[in-house]
Amino acid sequence: MRPGPLLAALVTTLRRNVAMTCAVVVTVTICLAMLGAGLLLRAQAHTVDSFLLDQIEIVVDLQDGLDDADRQALREELAADPLVGGVTYESKRDVYDRFRRDFRTSPDVVAGVGPDDLPASFRLALTDPRDAAVIVETYTGRDGVEAVRDQRALLGPLYRFLDAFTLGAFVLAAVQAVASFVLIYTMIRISAHARRRETAIMRLVGATNAAIRAPFMLESALAGLLGGLLAVGALVLAKIYLVDGRFARQTMFPLFGWDAVWVAAATVLAVGVTAAAGMASVALRRHLRA
């Protein structure tokens, strides 16, 4: 089908269904914005995890009363482990000083703890932080070892929070996708019914199903593209005013960069156009069989 008549049919259809097209665009925008938000939340989780892999250490708490010879033997064993990149010993006083620094904003917590209440420890830097579970399992229960702690486990609530929001965004996107499908299906069916005489004439002159389907799919794809562009605009604004504005004041973790936004934007646009066109093709099947 030539571009001229195809575009003319598209403009005519959009004029006839302005309200329905606007409803489709709004619904698709919400759906794709939720999809993009889920992708950005997942990117943030990966950013935090990559940051923690380089920052978090394994802490081996030592039992009280461990003599110098046994402590040195344990240190040499840890240093000889190929999974361990470095070993740092901290006395009870060192651990207490670190505790005071970490909880300096909570004087009531610090006041209830003394230097003798905290165990001396070895802090381990791993050659590959992903081997933390192996180290914990290997040295837990050893003579002289009180406990082995993977500090990343302390951030479990943060990971659960990010995972919950990511899942919620994807679920909302799925719900909106169903609503988008219903609206697109209705829009295409109304458009096909209004143009049934034109479709019948096209069949009589030998037009293929692909040629008949093309204007409707293009109409739906255009609605998906507009919705995708609006969703991308929402993601860009969220990055500028929320991530780089309000949330940038926190210094605990790095935030995802613009590369994650552009990847999410490309995904949103691709999904918006292809899914909308695919939905239109599904909606036309019964009409073309009639």
mmCIF file of N, CA, C and O in Angstrom, residues 216-269:
data_model
loop_
_atom_site.group_PDB
_atom_site.id
_atom_site.type_symbol
_atom_site.label_atom_id
_atom_site.label_comp_id
_atom_site.label_asym_id
_atom_site.label_seq_id
_atom_site.Cartn_x
_atom_site.Cartn_y
_atom_site.Cartn_z
ATOM 1 N N PHE A 216 -4.962 0.286 10.299
ATOM 2 C CA PHE A 216 -5.392 0.099 11.685
ATOM 3 C C PHE A 216 -4.183 -0.118 12.603
ATOM 4 O O PHE A 216 -4.124 0.422 13.713
ATOM 5 N N MET A 217 -3.224 -0.940 12.143
ATOM 6 C CA MET A 217 -2.031 -1.180 12.947
ATOM 7 C C MET A 217 -1.206 0.096 13.095
ATOM 8 O O MET A 217 -0.636 0.348 14.157
ATOM 9 N N LEU A 218 -1.139 0.885 12.021
ATOM 10 C CA LEU A 218 -0.403 2.140 12.101
ATOM 11 C C LEU A 218 -1.064 3.101 13.086
ATOM 12 O O LEU A 218 -0.383 3.790 13.858
ATOM 13 N N GLU A 219 -2.382 3.128 13.079
ATOM 14 C CA GLU A 219 -3.116 3.963 14.033
ATOM 15 C C GLU A 219 -2.811 3.548 15.472
ATOM 16 O O GLU A 219 -2.540 4.405 16.335
ATOM 17 N N SER A 220 -2.852 2.265 15.724
ATOM 18 C CA SER A 220 -2.573 1.771 17.063
ATOM 19 C C SER A 220 -1.114 2.003 17.439
ATOM 20 O O SER A 220 -0.806 2.399 18.577
ATOM 21 N N ALA A 221 -0.193 1.763 16.490
ATOM 22 C CA ALA A 221 1.227 1.980 16.766
ATOM 23 C C ALA A 221 1.504 3.450 17.078
ATOM 24 O O ALA A 221 2.338 3.769 17.937
ATOM 25 N N LEU A 222 0.810 4.353 16.383
ATOM 26 C CA LEU A 222 0.987 5.783 16.656
ATOM 27 C C LEU A 222 0.532 6.127 18.069
ATOM 28 O O LEU A 222 1.197 6.900 18.779
ATOM 29 N N ALA A 223 -0.592 5.539 18.498
ATOM 30 C CA ALA A 223 -1.057 5.757 19.875
ATOM 31 C C ALA A 223 -0.031 5.224 20.867
ATOM 32 O O ALA A 223 0.263 5.848 21.892
ATOM 33 N N GLY A 224 0.554 4.052 20.559
ATOM 34 C CA GLY A 224 1.596 3.487 21.432
ATOM 35 C C GLY A 224 2.830 4.361 21.461
ATOM 36 O O GLY A 224 3.460 4.530 22.516
ATOM 37 N N LEU A 225 3.193 4.929 20.312
ATOM 38 C CA LEU A 225 4.370 5.805 20.259
ATOM 39 C C LEU A 225 4.144 7.077 21.074
ATOM 40 O O LEU A 225 5.026 7.503 21.831
ATOM 41 N N LEU A 226 2.964 7.683 20.921
ATOM 42 C CA LEU A 226 2.670 8.887 21.700
ATOM 43 C C LEU A 226 2.666 8.591 23.196
ATOM 44 O O LEU A 226 3.221 9.349 24.004
ATOM 45 N N GLY A 227 2.058 7.472 23.571
ATOM 46 C CA GLY A 227 2.070 7.081 24.974
ATOM 47 C C GLY A 227 3.481 6.822 25.468
ATOM 48 O O GLY A 227 3.842 7.197 26.587
ATOM 49 N N GLY A 228 4.309 6.187 24.631
ATOM 50 C CA GLY A 228 5.696 5.935 25.006
ATOM 51 C C GLY A 228 6.493 7.216 25.179
ATOM 52 O O GLY A 228 7.280 7.338 26.127
ATOM 53 N N LEU A 229 6.287 8.182 24.293
ATOM 54 C CA LEU A 229 7.003 9.460 24.406
ATOM 55 C C LEU A 229 6.602 10.202 25.683
ATOM 56 O O LEU A 229 7.455 10.792 26.370
ATOM 57 N N LEU A 230 5.308 10.173 25.999
ATOM 58 C CA LEU A 230 4.869 10.819 27.243
ATOM 59 C C LEU A 230 5.444 10.100 28.460
ATOM 60 O O LEU A 230 5.838 10.742 29.449
ATOM 61 N N ALA A 231 5.494 8.766 28.411
ATOM 62 C CA ALA A 231 6.068 8.005 29.523
ATOM 63 C C ALA A 231 7.557 8.303 29.674
ATOM 64 O O ALA A 231 8.060 8.456 30.791
ATOM 65 N N VAL A 232 8.274 8.406 28.545
ATOM 66 C CA VAL A 232 9.700 8.751 28.599
ATOM 67 C C VAL A 232 9.878 10.143 29.204
ATOM 68 O O VAL A 232 10.786 10.379 30.015
ATOM 69 N N GLY A 233 9.005 11.080 28.826
ATOM 70 C CA GLY A 233 9.072 12.412 29.432
ATOM 71 C C GLY A 233 8.888 12.373 30.933
ATOM 72 O O GLY A 233 9.583 13.073 31.677
ATOM 73 N N ALA A 234 7.964 11.507 31.393
ATOM 74 C CA ALA A 234 7.754 11.363 32.842
ATOM 75 C C ALA A 234 8.993 10.794 33.524
ATOM 76 O O ALA A 234 9.370 11.236 34.622
ATOM 77 N N LEU A 235 9.650 9.824 32.880
ATOM 78 C CA LEU A 235 10.859 9.237 33.460
ATOM 79 C C LEU A 235 11.987 10.264 33.522
ATOM 80 O O LEU A 235 12.731 10.323 34.515
ATOM 81 N N VAL A 236 12.125 11.064 32.483
ATOM 82 C CA VAL A 236 13.170 12.102 32.469
ATOM 83 C C VAL A 236 12.917 13.132 33.570
ATOM 84 O O VAL A 236 13.840 13.542 34.292
ATOM 85 N N LEU A 237 11.664 13.543 33.725
ATOM 86 C CA LEU A 237 11.334 14.506 34.782
ATOM 87 C C LEU A 237 11.590 13.901 36.166
ATOM 88 O O LEU A 237 12.072 14.596 37.076
ATOM 89 N N ALA A 238 11.271 12.623 36.328
ATOM 90 C CA ALA A 238 11.534 11.962 37.607
ATOM 91 C C ALA A 238 13.026 11.926 37.899
ATOM 92 O O ALA A 238 13.458 12.135 39.046
ATOM 93 N N LYS A 239 13.830 11.689 36.884
ATOM 94 C CA LYS A 239 15.280 11.678 37.070
ATOM 95 C C LYS A 239 15.797 13.058 37.464
ATOM 96 O O LYS A 239 16.632 13.207 38.368
ATOM 97 N N ILE A 240 15.291 14.098 36.813
ATOM 98 C CA ILE A 240 15.788 15.456 37.064
ATOM 99 C C ILE A 240 15.345 15.968 38.434
ATOM 100 O O ILE A 240 16.160 16.458 39.224
ATOM 101 N N TYR A 241 14.044 15.848 38.711
ATOM 102 C CA TYR A 241 13.503 16.508 39.898
ATOM 103 C C TYR A 241 13.502 15.625 41.154
ATOM 104 O O TYR A 241 13.505 16.165 42.275
ATOM 105 N N LEU A 242 13.481 14.307 40.979
ATOM 106 C CA LEU A 242 13.489 13.439 42.151
ATOM 107 C C LEU A 242 14.874 12.853 42.412
ATOM 108 O O LEU A 242 15.461 13.090 43.468
ATOM 109 N N VAL A 243 15.398 12.109 41.432
ATOM 110 C CA VAL A 243 16.673 11.420 41.642
ATOM 111 C C VAL A 243 17.819 12.412 41.772
ATOM 112 O O VAL A 243 18.596 12.371 42.735
ATOM 113 N N ASP A 244 17.953 13.325 40.791
ATOM 114 C CA ASP A 244 19.057 14.291 40.832
ATOM 115 C C ASP A 244 18.755 15.501 41.709
ATOM 116 O O ASP A 244 19.647 16.306 41.968
ATOM 117 N N GLY A 245 17.508 15.630 42.144
ATOM 118 C CA GLY A 245 17.139 16.758 42.985
ATOM 119 C C GLY A 245 16.977 16.372 44.435
ATOM 120 O O GLY A 245 17.899 16.473 45.247
ATOM 121 N N ARG A 246 15.821 15.834 44.766
ATOM 122 C CA ARG A 246 15.514 15.539 46.164
ATOM 123 C C ARG A 246 16.367 14.404 46.726
ATOM 124 O O ARG A 246 16.934 14.524 47.815
ATOM 125 N N PHE A 247 16.470 13.285 45.999
ATOM 126 C CA PHE A 247 17.165 12.116 46.536
ATOM 127 C C PHE A 247 18.680 12.243 46.486
ATOM 128 O O PHE A 247 19.388 11.469 47.137
ATOM 129 N N ALA A 248 19.197 13.193 45.715
ATOM 130 C CA ALA A 248 20.658 13.334 45.593
ATOM 131 C C ALA A 248 21.295 13.796 46.900
ATOM 132 O O ALA A 248 22.518 13.711 47.063
ATOM 133 N N ARG A 249 20.500 14.292 47.840
ATOM 134 C CA ARG A 249 21.049 14.778 49.109
ATOM 135 C C ARG A 249 21.530 13.655 50.007
ATOM 136 O O ARG A 249 22.345 13.875 50.895
ATOM 137 N N GLN A 250 21.009 12.443 49.794
ATOM 138 C CA GLN A 250 21.479 11.333 50.613
ATOM 139 C C GLN A 250 22.856 10.899 50.112
ATOM 140 O O GLN A 250 23.158 10.960 48.927
ATOM 141 N N THR A 251 23.691 10.466 51.031
ATOM 142 C CA THR A 251 25.068 10.114 50.700
ATOM 143 C C THR A 251 25.387 8.650 51.001
ATOM 144 O O THR A 251 26.544 8.242 50.906
ATOM 145 N N MET A 252 24.376 7.861 51.353
ATOM 146 C CA MET A 252 24.631 6.469 51.712
ATOM 147 C C MET A 252 24.977 5.621 50.494
ATOM 148 O O MET A 252 25.904 4.820 50.516
ATOM 149 N N PHE A 253 24.204 5.783 49.412
ATOM 150 C CA PHE A 253 24.372 4.937 48.241
ATOM 151 C C PHE A 253 24.380 5.785 46.978
ATOM 152 O O PHE A 253 23.754 6.851 46.918
ATOM 153 N N PRO A 254 25.056 5.313 45.933
ATOM 154 C CA PRO A 254 24.978 6.004 44.647
ATOM 155 C C PRO A 254 23.615 5.758 44.003
ATOM 156 O O PRO A 254 22.935 4.772 44.305
ATOM 157 N N LEU A 255 23.216 6.668 43.136
ATOM 158 C CA LEU A 255 21.947 6.551 42.429
ATOM 159 C C LEU A 255 22.205 6.207 40.967
ATOM 160 O O LEU A 255 23.276 6.487 40.434
ATOM 161 N N PHE A 256 21.222 5.588 40.332
ATOM 162 C CA PHE A 256 21.392 5.193 38.934
ATOM 163 C C PHE A 256 21.606 6.429 38.055
ATOM 164 O O PHE A 256 21.133 7.525 38.365
ATOM 165 N N GLY A 257 22.327 6.240 36.963
ATOM 166 C CA GLY A 257 22.670 7.346 36.080
ATOM 167 C C GLY A 257 21.738 7.457 34.882
ATOM 168 O O GLY A 257 20.757 6.721 34.748
ATOM 169 N N TRP A 258 22.090 8.389 33.995
ATOM 170 C CA TRP A 258 21.264 8.618 32.816
ATOM 171 C C TRP A 258 21.280 7.430 31.863
ATOM 172 O O TRP A 258 20.338 7.253 31.074
ATOM 173 N N ASP A 259 22.342 6.626 31.891
ATOM 174 C CA ASP A 259 22.372 5.469 31.007
ATOM 175 C C ASP A 259 21.205 4.529 31.293
ATOM 176 O O ASP A 259 20.598 3.970 30.363
ATOM 177 N N ALA A 260 20.855 4.366 32.580
ATOM 178 C CA ALA A 260 19.702 3.526 32.934
ATOM 179 C C ALA A 260 18.399 4.137 32.415
ATOM 180 O O ALA A 260 17.483 3.421 31.990
ATOM 181 N N VAL A 261 18.318 5.470 32.443
ATOM 182 C CA VAL A 261 17.113 6.149 31.937
ATOM 183 C C VAL A 261 16.956 5.907 30.444
ATOM 184 O O VAL A 261 15.859 5.617 29.951
ATOM 185 N N TRP A 262 18.065 6.018 29.687
ATOM 186 C CA TRP A 262 17.967 5.850 28.232
ATOM 187 C C TRP A 262 17.655 4.399 27.870
ATOM 188 O O TRP A 262 16.919 4.149 26.899
ATOM 189 N N VAL A 263 18.198 3.453 28.622
ATOM 190 C CA VAL A 263 17.860 2.050 28.366
ATOM 191 C C VAL A 263 16.375 1.813 28.633
ATOM 192 O O VAL A 263 15.673 1.155 27.843
ATOM 193 N N ALA A 264 15.871 2.343 29.747
ATOM 194 C CA ALA A 264 14.450 2.211 30.063
ATOM 195 C C ALA A 264 13.591 2.907 29.012
ATOM 196 O O ALA A 264 12.536 2.398 28.610
ATOM 197 N N ALA A 265 14.042 4.081 28.543
ATOM 198 C CA ALA A 265 13.284 4.825 27.529
ATOM 199 C C ALA A 265 13.191 4.038 26.229
ATOM 200 O O ALA A 265 12.117 3.953 25.610
ATOM 201 N N ALA A 266 14.305 3.457 25.801
ATOM 202 C CA ALA A 266 14.293 2.665 24.568
ATOM 203 C C ALA A 266 13.366 1.460 24.706
ATOM 204 O O ALA A 266 12.601 1.126 23.790
ATOM 205 N N THR A 267 13.407 0.815 25.879
ATOM 206 C CA THR A 267 12.541 -0.340 26.113
ATOM 207 C C THR A 267 11.073 0.062 26.094
ATOM 208 O O THR A 267 10.231 -0.611 25.492
ATOM 209 N N VAL A 268 10.773 1.189 26.752
ATOM 210 C CA VAL A 268 9.395 1.665 26.829
ATOM 211 C C VAL A 268 8.852 1.988 25.430
ATOM 212 O O VAL A 268 7.721 1.615 25.080
ATOM 213 N N LEU A 269 9.649 2.674 24.622
ATOM 214 C CA LEU A 269 9.191 3.021 23.275
ATOM 215 C C LEU A 269 8.992 1.774 22.418
ATOM 216 O O LEU A 269 7.995 1.660 21.690
#
